[in-house]
XYZ file of N, CA and C in Angstrom:
528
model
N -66.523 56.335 -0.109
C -65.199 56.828 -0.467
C -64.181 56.218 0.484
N -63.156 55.625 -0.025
C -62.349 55.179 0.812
C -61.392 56.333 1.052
N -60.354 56.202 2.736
C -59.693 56.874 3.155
C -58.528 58.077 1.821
N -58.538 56.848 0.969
C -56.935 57.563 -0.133
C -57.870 57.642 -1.227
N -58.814 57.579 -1.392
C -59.468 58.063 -2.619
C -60.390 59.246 -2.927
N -59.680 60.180 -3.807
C -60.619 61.485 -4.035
C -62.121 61.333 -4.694
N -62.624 62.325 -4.058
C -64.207 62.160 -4.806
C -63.815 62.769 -6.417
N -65.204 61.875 -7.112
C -65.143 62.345 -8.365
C -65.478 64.225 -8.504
N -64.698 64.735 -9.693
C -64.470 66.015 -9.505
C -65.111 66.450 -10.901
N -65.453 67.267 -11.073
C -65.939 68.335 -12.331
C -64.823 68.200 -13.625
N -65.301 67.830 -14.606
C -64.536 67.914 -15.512
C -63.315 68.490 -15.746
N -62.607 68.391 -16.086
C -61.212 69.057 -15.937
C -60.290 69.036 -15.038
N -60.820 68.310 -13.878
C -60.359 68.521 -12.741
C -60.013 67.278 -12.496
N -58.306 66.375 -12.683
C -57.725 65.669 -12.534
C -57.449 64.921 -10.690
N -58.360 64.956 -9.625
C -57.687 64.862 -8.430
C -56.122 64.326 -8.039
N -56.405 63.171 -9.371
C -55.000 62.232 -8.940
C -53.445 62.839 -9.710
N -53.768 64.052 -10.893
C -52.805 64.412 -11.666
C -51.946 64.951 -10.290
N -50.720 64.856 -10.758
C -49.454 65.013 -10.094
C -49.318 66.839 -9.754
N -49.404 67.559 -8.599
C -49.952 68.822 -9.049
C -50.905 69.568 -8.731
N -51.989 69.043 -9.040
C -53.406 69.013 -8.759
C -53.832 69.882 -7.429
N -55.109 70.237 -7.212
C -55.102 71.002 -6.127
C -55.970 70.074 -5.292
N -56.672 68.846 -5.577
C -57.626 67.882 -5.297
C -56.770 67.053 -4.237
N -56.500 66.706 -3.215
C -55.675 65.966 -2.649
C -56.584 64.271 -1.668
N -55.717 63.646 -2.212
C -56.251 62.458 -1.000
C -55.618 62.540 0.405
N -56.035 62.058 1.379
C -55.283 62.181 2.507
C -53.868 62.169 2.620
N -53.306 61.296 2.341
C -52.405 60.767 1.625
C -51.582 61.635 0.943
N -51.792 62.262 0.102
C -51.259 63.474 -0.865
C -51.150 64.495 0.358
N -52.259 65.108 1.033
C -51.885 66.002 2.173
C -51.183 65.935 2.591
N -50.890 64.515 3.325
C -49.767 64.353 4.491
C -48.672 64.199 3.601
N -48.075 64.266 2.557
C -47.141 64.604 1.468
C -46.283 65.835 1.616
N -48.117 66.699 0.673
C -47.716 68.026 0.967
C -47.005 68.653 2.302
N -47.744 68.124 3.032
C -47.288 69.200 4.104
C -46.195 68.824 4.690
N -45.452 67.067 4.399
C -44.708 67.415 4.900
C -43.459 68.102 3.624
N -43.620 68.124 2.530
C -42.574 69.042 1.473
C -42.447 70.526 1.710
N -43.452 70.940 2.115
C -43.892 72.479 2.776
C -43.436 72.511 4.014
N -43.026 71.540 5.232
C -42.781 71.467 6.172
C -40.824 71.670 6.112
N -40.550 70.956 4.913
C -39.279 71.056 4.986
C -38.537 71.768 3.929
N -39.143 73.004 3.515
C -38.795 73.816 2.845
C -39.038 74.846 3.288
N -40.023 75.075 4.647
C -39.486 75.863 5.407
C -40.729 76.912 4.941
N -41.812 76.532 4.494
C -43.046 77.236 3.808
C -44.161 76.956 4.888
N -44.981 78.362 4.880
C -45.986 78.008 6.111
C -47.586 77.093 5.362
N -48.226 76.557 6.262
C -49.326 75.825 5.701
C -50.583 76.345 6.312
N -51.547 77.491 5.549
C -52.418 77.857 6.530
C -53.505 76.922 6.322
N -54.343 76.836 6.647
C -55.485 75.273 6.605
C -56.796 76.164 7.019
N -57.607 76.171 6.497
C -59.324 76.479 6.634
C -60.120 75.215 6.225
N -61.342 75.300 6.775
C -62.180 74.130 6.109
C -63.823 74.976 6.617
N -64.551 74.049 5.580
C -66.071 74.337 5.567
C -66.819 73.890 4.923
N -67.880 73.932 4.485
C -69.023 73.205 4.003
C -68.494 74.428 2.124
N -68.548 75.315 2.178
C -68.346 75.846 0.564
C -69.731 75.573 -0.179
N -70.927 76.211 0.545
C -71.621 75.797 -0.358
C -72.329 76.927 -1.235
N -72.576 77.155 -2.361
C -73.250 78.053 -3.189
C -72.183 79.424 -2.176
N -70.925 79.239 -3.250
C -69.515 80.381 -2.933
C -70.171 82.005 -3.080
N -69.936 82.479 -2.025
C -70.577 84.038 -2.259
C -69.326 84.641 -1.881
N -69.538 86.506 -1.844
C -67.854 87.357 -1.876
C -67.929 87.221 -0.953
N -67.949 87.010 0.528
C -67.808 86.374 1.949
C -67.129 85.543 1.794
N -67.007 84.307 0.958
C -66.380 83.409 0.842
C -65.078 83.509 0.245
N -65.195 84.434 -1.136
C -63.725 84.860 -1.749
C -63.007 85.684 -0.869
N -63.077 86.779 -0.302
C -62.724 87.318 0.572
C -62.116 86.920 1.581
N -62.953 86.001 2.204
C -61.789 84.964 3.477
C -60.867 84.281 2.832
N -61.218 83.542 2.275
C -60.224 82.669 1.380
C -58.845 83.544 0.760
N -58.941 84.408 0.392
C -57.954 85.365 0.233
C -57.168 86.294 1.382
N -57.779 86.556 2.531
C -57.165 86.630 3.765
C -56.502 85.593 4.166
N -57.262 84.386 4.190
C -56.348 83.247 4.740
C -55.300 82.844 4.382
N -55.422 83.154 2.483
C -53.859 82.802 1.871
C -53.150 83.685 2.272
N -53.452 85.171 2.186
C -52.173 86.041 2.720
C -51.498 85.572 4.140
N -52.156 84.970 4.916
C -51.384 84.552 6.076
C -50.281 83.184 6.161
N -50.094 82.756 4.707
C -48.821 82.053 4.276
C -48.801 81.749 3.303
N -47.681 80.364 3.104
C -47.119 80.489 1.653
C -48.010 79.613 0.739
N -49.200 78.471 1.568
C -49.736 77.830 0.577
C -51.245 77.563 1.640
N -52.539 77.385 0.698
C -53.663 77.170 1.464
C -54.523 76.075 1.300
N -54.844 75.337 1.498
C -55.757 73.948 2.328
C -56.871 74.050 2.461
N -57.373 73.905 2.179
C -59.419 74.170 2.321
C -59.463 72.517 2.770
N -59.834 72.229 3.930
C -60.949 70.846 4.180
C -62.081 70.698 3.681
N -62.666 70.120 2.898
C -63.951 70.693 2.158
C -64.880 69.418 3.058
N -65.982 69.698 3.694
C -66.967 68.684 4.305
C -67.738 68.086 2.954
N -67.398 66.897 3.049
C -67.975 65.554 2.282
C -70.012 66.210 2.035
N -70.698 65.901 1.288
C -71.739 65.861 0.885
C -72.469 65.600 2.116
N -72.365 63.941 2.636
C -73.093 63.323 4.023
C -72.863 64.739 5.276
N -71.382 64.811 5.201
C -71.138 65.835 6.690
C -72.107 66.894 6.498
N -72.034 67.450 5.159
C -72.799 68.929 4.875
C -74.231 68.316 5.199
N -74.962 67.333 5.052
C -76.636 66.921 5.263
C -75.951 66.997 6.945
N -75.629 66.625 7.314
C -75.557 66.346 8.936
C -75.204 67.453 9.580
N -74.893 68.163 9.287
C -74.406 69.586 9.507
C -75.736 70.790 9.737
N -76.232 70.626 8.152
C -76.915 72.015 7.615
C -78.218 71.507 7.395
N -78.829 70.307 7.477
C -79.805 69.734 7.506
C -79.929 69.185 6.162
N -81.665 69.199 6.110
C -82.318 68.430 4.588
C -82.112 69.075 3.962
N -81.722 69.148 2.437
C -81.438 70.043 1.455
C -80.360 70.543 0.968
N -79.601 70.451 2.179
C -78.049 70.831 1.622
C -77.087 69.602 1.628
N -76.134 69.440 0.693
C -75.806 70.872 0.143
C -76.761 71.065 -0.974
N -76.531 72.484 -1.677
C -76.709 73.016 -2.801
C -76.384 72.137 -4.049
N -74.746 72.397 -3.472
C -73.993 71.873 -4.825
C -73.525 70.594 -4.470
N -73.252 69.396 -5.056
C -72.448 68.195 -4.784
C -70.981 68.417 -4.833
N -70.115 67.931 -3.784
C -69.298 67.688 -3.957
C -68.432 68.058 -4.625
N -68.594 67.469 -6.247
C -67.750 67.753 -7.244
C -68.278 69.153 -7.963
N -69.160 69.791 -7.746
C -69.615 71.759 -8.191
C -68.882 72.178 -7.381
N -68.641 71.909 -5.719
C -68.119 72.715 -4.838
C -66.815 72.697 -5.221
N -65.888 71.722 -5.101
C -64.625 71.691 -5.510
C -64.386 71.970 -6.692
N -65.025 71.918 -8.024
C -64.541 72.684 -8.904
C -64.908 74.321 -8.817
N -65.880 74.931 -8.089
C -65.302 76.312 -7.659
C -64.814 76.491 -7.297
N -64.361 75.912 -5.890
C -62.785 76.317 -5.335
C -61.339 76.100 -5.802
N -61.615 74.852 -6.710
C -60.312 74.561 -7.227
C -60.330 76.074 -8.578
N -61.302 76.673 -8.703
C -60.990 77.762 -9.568
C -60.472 78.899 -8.935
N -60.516 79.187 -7.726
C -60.106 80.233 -6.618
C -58.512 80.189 -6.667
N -57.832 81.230 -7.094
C -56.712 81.368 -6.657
C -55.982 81.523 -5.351
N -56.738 81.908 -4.675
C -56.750 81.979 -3.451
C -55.845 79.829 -3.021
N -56.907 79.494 -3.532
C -56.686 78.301 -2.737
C -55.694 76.802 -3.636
N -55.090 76.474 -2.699
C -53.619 75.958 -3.576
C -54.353 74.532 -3.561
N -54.806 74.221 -2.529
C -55.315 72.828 -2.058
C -56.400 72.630 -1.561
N -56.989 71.246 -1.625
C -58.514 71.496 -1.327
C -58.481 69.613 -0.980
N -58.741 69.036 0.162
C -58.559 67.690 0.594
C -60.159 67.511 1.603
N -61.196 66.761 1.320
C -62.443 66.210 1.608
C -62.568 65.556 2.522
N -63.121 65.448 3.702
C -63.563 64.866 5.274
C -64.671 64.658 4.981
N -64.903 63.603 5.976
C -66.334 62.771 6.243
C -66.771 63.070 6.933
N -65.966 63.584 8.787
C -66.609 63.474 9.249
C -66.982 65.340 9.528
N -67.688 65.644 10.705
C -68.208 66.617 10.922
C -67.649 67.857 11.559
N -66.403 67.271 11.696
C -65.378 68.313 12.327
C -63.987 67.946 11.485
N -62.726 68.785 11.458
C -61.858 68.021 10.877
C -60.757 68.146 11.815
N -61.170 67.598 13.151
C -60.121 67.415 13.822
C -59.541 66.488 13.836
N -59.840 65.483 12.732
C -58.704 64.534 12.861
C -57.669 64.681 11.238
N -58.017 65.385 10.701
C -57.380 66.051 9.566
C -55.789 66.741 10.330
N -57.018 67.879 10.731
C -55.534 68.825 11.601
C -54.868 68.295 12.230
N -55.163 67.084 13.041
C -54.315 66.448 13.991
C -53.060 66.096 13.070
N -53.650 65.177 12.336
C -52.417 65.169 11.333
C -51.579 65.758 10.392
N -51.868 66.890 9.867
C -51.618 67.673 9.237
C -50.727 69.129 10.219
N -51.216 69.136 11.049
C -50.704 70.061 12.089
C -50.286 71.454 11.024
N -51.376 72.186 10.683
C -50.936 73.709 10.202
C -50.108 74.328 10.893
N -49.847 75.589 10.008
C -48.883 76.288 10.398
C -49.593 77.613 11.224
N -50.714 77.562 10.571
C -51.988 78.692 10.714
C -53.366 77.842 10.527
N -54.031 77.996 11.027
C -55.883 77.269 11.359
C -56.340 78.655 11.284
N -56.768 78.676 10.232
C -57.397 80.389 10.052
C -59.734 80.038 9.747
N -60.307 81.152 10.858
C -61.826 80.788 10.775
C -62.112 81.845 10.526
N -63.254 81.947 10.344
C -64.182 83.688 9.845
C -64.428 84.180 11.549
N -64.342 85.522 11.615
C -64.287 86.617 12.521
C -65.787 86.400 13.359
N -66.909 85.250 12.787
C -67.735 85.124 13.780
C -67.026 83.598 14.878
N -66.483 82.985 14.948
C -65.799 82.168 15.642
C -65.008 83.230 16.861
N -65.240 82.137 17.928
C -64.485 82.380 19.113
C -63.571 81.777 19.319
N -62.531 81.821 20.007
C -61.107 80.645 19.996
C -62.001 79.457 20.562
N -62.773 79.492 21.571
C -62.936 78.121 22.173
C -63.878 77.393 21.309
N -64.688 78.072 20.221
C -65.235 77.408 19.076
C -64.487 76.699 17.897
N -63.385 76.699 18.132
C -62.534 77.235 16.893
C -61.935 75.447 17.218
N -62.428 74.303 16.005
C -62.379 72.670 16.341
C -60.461 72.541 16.247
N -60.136 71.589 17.537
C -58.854 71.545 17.041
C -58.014 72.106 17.383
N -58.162 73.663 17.903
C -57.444 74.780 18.120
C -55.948 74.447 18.916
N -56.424 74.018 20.045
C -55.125 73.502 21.389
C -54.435 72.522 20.573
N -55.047 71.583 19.748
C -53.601 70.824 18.786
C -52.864 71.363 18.353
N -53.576 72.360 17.256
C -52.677 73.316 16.091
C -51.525 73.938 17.308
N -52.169 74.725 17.982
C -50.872 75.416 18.795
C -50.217 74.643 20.152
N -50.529 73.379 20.431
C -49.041 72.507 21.434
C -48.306 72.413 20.100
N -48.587 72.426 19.280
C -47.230 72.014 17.590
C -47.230 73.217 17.476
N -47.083 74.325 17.860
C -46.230 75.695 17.425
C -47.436 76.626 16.355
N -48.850 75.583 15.961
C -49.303 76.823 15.039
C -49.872 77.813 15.708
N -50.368 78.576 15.234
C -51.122 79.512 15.519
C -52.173 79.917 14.701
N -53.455 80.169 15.627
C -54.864 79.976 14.859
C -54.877 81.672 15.004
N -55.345 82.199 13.921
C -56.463 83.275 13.360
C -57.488 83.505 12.963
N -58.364 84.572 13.102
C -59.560 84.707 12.662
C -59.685 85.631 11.777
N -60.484 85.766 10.570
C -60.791 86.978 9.795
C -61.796 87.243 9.223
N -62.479 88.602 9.376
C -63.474 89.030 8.928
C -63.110 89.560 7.685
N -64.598 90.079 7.056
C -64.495 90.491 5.974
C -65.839 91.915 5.727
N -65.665 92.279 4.670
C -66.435 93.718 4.741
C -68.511 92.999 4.441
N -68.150 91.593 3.994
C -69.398 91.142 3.408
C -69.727 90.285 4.314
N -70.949 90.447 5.074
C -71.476 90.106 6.274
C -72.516 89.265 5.249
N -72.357 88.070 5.567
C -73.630 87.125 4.781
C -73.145 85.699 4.781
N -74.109 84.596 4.600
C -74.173 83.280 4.836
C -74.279 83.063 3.362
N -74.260 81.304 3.323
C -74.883 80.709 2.098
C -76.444 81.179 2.606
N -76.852 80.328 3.835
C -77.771 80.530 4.509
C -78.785 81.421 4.144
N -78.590 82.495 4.655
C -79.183 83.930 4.089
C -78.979 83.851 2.706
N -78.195 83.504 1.810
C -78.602 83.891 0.353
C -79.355 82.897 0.360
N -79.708 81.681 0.127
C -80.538 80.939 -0.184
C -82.074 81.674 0.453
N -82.047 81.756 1.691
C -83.083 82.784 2.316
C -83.684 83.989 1.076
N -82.712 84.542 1.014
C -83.028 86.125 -0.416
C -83.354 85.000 -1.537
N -82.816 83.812 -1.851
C -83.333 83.475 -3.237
C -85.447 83.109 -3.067
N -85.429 82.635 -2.017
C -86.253 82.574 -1.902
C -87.508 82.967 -1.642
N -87.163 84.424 -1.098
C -87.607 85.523 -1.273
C -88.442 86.154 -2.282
N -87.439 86.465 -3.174
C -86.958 86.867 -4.412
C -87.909 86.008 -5.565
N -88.062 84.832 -5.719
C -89.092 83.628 -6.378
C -90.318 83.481 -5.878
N -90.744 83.953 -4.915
C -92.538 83.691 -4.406
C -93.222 84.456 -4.973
């Protein structure tokens, strides 16, 4: 995948339409800066999204309440094997992003390679860097960028304590 080019996406799902919630780098650094000068906050999350459970809707919907538009970094296929090991992801790429691009919650959704997306945020500089309530600030990739530029990072839990992890764990369970 080159730098300005979106991965292929799930049917229906236009990356390059004008609009779109699929963004190339490129398109990000757009957005944010039109959101930047309209005076709209940009909260930014990112993660692997894999096999979406209510842990997942749940944050994602906290995070939007903490401004006016939301950003999911979604980790590339390779990052998620390098990440989460053999087997994952679940879903490719284009399953993951067309669930999230179905989430209202989430306005935008822009794909990294590498294993952290601190060089995303660097450029993008949120308004809010929002992580799930098991993160510590000094875990939290990026953090001291977002806030020398004025953002401010949050954390949020949710009432549904669970992984992809662990569900895949129960599926497997569940089939022996």
């Amino acid at each position: 995948m080159t730098p300005d080019k979106a991965p292929r996406v799930s049917p229906g799902i236009d990356p390059g339409a004008e609009g779109g919630k699929v963004l190339s780098p490129d398109r990000a650094r757009k957005v944010r800066q039109r959101l930047a000068r309209t005076g709209a906050r940009l909260v930014f999350t990112n993660g692997c999204f894999d096999l979406i459970h209510p842990g997942h809707v749940a944050f994602l919907q906290q995070a939007r309440a903490l401004g006016d538009a939301l950003l999911v970094a979604l980790n590339s296929d390779d990052s998620v094997r390098r990440i989460k090991g053999r087997g994952r992801p679940i879903l490719s790429i284009e399953e993951r992003i067309g669930v999230l691009a179905g989430l209202e919650a989430v306005d935008y959704i822009c794909v990294f390679e590498e294993d952290t997306p601190h060089d995303i945020l660097r450029d993008l500089l949120p308004d809010v860097l929002v992580k799930g309530g098991d993160y510590s600030p000094d875990q939290i990739v990026a953090r001291e960028v977002v806030e020398r530029a004025g953002g401010r990072v949050a954390t949020v839990s949710t009432r549904f304590n669970t992984s992809t992890s662990a569900v895949i764990e129960r599926i497997i369970e569940r089939v022996k």
